[in-house]
Short mmCIF file of C-alpha atoms (C1' of nucleotides) in Angstrom, two decimals:
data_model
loop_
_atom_site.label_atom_id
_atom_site.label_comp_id
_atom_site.label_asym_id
_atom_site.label_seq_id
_atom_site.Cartn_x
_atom_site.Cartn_y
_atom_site.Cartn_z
CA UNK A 1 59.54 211.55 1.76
CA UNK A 2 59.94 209.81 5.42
CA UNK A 3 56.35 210.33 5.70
CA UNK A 4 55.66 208.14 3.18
CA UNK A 5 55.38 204.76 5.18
CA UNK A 6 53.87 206.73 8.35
CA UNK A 7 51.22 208.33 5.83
CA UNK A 8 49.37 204.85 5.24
CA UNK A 9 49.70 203.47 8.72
CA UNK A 10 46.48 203.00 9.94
CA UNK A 11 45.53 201.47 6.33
CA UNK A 12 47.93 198.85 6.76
CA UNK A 13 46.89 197.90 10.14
CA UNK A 14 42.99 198.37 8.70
CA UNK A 15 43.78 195.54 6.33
CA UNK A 16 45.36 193.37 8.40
CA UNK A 17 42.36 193.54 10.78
CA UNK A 18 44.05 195.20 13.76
CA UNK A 19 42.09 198.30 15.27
CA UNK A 20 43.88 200.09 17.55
CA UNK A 21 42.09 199.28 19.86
CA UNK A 22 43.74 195.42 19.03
CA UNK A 23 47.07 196.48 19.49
CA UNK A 24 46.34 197.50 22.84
CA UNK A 25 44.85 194.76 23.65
CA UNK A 26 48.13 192.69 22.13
CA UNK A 27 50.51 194.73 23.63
CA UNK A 28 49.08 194.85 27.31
CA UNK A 29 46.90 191.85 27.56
CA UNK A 30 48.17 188.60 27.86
CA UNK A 31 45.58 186.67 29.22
CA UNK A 32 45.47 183.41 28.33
CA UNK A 33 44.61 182.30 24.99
CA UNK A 34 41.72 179.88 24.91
CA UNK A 35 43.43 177.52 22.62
CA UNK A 36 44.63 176.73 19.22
CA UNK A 37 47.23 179.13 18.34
CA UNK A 38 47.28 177.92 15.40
CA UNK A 39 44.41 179.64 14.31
CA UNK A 40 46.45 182.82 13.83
CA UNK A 41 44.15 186.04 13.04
CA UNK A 42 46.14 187.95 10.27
CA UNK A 43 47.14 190.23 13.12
CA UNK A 44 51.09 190.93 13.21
CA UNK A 45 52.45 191.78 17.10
CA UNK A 46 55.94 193.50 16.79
CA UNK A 47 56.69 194.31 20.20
CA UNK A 48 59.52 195.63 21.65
CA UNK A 49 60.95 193.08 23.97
CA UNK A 50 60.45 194.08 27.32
CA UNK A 51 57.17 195.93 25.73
CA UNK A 52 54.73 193.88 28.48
CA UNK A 53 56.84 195.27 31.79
CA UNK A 54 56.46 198.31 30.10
CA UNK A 55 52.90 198.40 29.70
CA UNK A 56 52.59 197.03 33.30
CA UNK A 57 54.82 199.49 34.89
CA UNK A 58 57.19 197.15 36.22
CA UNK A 59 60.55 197.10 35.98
CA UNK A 60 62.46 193.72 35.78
CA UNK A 61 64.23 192.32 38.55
CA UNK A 62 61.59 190.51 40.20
CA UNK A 63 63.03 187.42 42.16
CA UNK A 64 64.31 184.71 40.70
CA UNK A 65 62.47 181.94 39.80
CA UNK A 66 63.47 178.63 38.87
CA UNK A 67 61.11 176.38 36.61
CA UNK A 68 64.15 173.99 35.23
CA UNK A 69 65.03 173.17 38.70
CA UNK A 70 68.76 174.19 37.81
CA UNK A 71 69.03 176.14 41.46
CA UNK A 72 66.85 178.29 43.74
CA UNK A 73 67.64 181.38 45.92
CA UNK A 74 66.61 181.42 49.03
CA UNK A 75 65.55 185.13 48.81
CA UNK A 76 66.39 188.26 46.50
CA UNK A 77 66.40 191.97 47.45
CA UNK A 78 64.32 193.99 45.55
CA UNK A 79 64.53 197.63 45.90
CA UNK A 80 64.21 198.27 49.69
CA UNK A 81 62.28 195.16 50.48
CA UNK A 82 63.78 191.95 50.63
CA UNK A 83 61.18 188.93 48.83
CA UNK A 84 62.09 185.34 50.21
CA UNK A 85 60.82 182.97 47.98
CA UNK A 86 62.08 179.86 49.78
CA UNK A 87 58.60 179.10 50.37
CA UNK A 88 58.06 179.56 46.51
CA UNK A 89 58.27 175.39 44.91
CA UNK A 90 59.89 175.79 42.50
CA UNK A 91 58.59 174.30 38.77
CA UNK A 92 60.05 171.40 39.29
CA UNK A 93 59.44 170.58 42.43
CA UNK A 94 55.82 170.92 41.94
CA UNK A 95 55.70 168.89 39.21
CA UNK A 96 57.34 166.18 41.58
CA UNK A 97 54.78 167.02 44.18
CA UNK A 98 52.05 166.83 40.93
CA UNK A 99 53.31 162.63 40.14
CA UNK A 100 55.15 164.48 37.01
CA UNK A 101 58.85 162.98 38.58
CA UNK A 102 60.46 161.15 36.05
CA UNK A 103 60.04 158.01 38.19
CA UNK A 104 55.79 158.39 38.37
CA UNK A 105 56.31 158.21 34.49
CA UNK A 106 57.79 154.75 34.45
CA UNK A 107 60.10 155.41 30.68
CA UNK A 108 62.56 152.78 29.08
CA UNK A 109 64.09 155.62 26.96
CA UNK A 110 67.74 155.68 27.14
CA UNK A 111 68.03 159.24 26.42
CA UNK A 112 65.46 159.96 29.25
CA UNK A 113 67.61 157.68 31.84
CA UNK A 114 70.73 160.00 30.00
CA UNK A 115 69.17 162.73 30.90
CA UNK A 116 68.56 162.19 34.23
CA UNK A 117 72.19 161.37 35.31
CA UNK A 118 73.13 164.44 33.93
CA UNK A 119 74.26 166.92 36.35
CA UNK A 120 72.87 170.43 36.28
CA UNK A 121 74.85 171.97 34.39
CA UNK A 122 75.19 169.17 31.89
CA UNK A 123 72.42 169.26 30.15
CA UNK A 124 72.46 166.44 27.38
CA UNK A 125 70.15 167.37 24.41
CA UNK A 126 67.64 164.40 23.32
CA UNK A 127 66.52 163.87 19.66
CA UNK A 128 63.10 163.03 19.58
CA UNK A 129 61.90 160.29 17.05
CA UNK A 130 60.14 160.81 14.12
CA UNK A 131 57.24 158.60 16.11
CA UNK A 132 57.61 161.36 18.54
CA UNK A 133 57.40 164.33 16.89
CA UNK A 134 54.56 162.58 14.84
CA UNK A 135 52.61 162.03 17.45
CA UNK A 136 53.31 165.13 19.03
CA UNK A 137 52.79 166.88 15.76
CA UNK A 138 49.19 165.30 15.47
CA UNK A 139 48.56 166.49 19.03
CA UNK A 140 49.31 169.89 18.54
CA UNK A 141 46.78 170.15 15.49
CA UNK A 142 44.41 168.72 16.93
CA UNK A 143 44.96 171.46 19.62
CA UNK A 144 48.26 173.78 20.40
CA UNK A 145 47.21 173.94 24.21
CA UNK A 146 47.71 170.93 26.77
CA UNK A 147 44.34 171.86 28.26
CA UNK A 148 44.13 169.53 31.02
CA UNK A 149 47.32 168.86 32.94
CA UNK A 150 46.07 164.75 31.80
CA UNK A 151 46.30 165.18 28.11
CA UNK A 152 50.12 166.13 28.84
CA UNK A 153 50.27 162.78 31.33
CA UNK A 154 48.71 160.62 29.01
CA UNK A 155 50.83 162.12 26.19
CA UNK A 156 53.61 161.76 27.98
CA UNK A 157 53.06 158.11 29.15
CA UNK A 158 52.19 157.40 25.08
CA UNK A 159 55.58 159.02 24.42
CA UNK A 160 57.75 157.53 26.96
CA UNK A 161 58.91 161.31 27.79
CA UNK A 162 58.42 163.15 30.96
CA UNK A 163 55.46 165.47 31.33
CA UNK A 164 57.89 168.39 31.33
CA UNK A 165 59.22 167.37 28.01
CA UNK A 166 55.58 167.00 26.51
CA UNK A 167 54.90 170.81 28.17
CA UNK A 168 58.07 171.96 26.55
CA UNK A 169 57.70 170.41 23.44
CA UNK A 170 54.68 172.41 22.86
CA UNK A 171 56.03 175.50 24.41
CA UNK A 172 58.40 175.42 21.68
CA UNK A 173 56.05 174.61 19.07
CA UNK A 174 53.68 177.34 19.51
CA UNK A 175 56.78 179.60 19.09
CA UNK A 176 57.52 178.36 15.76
CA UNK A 177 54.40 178.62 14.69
CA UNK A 178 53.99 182.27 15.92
CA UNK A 179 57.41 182.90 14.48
CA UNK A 180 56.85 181.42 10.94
CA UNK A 181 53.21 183.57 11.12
CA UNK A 182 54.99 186.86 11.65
CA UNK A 183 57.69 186.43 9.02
CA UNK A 184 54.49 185.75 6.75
CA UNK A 185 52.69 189.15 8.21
CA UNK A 186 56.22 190.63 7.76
CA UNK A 187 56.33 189.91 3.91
CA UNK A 188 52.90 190.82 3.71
CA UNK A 189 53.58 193.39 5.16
CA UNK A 190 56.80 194.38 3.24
CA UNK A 191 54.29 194.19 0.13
CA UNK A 192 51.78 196.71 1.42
CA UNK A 193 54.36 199.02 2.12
CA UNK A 194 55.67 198.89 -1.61
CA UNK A 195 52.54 199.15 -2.81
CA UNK A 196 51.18 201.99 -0.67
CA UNK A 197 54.87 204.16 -1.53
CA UNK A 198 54.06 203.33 -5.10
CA UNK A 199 50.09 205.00 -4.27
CA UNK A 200 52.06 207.76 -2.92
CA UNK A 201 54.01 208.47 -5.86
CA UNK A 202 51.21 207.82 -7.97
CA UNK A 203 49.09 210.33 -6.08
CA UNK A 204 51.90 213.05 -5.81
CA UNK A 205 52.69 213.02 -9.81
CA UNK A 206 48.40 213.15 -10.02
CA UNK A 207 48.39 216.24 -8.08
CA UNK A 208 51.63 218.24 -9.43
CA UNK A 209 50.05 217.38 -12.84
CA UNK A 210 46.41 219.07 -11.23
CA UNK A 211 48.27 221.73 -9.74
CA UNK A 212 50.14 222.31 -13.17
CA UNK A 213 46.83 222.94 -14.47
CA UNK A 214 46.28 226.86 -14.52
CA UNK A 215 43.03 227.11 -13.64
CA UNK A 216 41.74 228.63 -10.61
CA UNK A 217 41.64 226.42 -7.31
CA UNK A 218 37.74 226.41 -7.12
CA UNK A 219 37.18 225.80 -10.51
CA UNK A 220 39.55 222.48 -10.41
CA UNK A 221 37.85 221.30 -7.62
CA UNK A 222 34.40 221.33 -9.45
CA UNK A 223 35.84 219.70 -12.15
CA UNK A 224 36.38 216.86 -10.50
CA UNK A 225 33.15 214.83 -10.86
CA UNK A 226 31.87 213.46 -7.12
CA UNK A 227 32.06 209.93 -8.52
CA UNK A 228 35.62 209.96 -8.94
CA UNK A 229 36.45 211.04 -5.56
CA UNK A 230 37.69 208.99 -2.67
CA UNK A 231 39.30 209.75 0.33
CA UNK A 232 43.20 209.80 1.15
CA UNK A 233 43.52 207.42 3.95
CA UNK A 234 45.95 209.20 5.92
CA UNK A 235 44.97 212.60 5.70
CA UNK A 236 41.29 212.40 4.31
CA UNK A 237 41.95 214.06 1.73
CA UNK A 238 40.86 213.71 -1.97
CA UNK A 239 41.97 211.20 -4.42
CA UNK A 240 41.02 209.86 -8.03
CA UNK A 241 39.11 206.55 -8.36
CA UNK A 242 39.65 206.63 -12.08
CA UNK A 243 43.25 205.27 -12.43
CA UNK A 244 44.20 201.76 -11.73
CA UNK A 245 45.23 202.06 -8.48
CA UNK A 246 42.08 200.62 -6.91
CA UNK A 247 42.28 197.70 -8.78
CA UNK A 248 46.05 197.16 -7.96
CA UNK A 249 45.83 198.09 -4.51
CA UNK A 250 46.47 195.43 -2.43
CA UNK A 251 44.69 196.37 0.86
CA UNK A 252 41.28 198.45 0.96
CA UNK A 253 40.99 202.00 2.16
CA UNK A 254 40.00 203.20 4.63
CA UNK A 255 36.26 203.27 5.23
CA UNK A 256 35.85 207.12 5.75
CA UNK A 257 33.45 208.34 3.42
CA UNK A 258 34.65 212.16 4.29
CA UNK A 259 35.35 214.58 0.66
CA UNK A 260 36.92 217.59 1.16
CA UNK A 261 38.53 219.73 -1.19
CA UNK A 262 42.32 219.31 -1.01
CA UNK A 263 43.40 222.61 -2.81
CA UNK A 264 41.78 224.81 0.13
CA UNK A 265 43.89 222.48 2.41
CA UNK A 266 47.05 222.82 1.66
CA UNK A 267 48.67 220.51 4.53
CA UNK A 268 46.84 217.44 2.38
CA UNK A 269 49.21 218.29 -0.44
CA UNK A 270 52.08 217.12 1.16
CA UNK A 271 50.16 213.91 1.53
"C1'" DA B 1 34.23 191.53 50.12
"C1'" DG B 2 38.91 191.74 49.15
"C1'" DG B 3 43.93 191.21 49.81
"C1'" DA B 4 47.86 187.88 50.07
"C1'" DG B 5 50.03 183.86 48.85
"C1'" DG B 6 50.33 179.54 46.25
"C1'" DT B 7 49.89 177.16 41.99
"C1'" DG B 8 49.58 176.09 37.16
"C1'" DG B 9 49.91 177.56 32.56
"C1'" DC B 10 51.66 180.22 29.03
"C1'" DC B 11 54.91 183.50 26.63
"C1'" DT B 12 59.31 185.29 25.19
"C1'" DG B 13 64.08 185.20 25.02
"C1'" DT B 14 68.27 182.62 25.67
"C1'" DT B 15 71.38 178.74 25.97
"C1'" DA B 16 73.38 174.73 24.48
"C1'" DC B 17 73.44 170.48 22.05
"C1'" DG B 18 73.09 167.56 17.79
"C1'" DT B 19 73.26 167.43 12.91
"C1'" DC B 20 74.70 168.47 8.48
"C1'" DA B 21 76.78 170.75 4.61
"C1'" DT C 1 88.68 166.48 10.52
"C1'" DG C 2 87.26 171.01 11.82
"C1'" DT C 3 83.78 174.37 11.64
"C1'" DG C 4 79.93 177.35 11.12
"C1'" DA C 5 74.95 177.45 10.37
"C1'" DC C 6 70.80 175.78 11.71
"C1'" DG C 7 67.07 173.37 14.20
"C1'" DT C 8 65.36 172.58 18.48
"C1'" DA C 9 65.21 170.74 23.41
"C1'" DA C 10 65.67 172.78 27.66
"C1'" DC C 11 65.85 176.52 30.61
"C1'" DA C 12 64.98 181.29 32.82
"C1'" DG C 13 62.22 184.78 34.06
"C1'" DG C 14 58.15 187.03 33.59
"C1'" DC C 15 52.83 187.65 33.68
"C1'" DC C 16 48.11 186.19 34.42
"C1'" DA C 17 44.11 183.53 36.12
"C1'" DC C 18 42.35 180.91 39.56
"C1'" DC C 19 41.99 179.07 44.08
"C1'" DT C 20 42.32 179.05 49.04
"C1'" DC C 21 42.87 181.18 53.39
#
DNA sequence: AGGAGGTGGCCTGTTACGTCA
DNA sequence: TGTGACGTAACAGGCCACCTC
């Protein structure tokens, strides 16, 4: 019964509003979102890490870049050709060049003076206050995106936090969010599955019990009155409308309005 | 017009620190 | 007091869009 699961695929992703066409589009485009991730579609994207250099055609290894500031190469071989990227600012540095230097944003905050006497590789954690997160919190509802490079300033300056902070606050925040939204697709997810094996089941003791039936293939089929009929999503094959299942089904079928007679296609019985 | 390089923003995955049971 | 789990700030490396030359 592995087929089980694979049988009801494209019903699953029918309810959840993904057309394949969507998964593409997940899985290869990652233009930039115009804002609010918060507005999640019910769409779940399960990549496989690594799944967007796939879809490009790249292979990793690109040089090095350095957004934390922690230390910069000078230049990296890549296959034959060797990329310098000392003419590549780093993050950091063009936030400096940007006024985003820690001493542009003017902060009384302890832990930001800790911070800054901390050596690379001594990072020191900060908390952020519950004024802090509040405020950030209210900012990211209001929209998950720092649109323009000044709402992260002013935030910032409202904060007493460095623009980088503010940037990575939210960086972080849009991951939880996405993160909490797929464990919720995942359950849901989890629950379509059970449902659709317990269709399956349903459907498979519905047909050995028609099959058990000695009357002649034909005549079954004419038996079975036209208003009862619906279509197998997986296969397109025939099902009953009669039972329960509609009702308990949590997801719809799919929308394929295309009867044909299951007994003179035998591959749909193994549906 | 179009290619190259720079820049800014975002995403995903990882690391490391602080807190708490 | 030590420790493991957990939350999360910070970082790394990648891609894309846009701009300028």
């Amino acid at each position: 019964m592995g087929n089980d699961s694979f049988c009801y695929k494209d019903n699953i992703v029918l309810e959840l509003g993904l057309s394949s066409s969507m998964v593409e589009n997940n899985s290869t485009n990652t233009t930039k979102r115009p804002c609010s991730s918060l507005n999640f579609d019910p769409s779940l994207t399960l990549t496989l890490s690594g799944d967007r250099d796939h879809d490009h055609g790249l292979t990793k290894k690109k040089p090095a870049r350095d957004h934390g500031g922690l230390y910069r190469q000078d230049s990296v071989s890549v296959g034959s050709s060797l990329i310098s990227v000392a003419s590549v600012c780093v993050k950091r540095e063009r936030e400096v060049k940007s006024g985003e230097s820690e001493k542009v944003i003017s902060t009384t905050s302890d832990q930001v003076e800790e911070q800054d006497d901390n050596s690379v590789n001594d990072r020191k954690k900060l908390r952020l206050t519950k004024a802090q997160s509040a405020l950030l919190e209210e900012a990211f509802k209001q929209h998950s995106t720092l649109n323009p490079q000044k709402q992260k300033q002013e935030l910032a300056r409202e904060l007493k936090l460095r623009p980088r902070q503010v940037e990575v606050w939210f960086q972080n925040r849009r991951a939880r969010t996405k993160l909490k939204q797929t464990e919720v697709d995942c359950e849901y997810l989890k629950k379509c599955c059970e449902a659709l094996k317990e269709e399956n089941t349903r459907l498979h003791k519905e047909l050995q019990e028609l099959k058990s039936l000695k009357l002649p293939a034909q005549q079954r089929y004419m038996k079975l009155p036209a208003a009862t009929l619906t279509t197998c999503p997986s296969c397109e094959g025939v099902g009953d409308t009669t039972s329960s299942a509609n009702t308990r089904r949590p997801f719809t079928m799919a929308q394929k309005p295309h009867f044909f007679n299951p007994f003179s296609n035998p591959s749909s019985a193994a549906c």
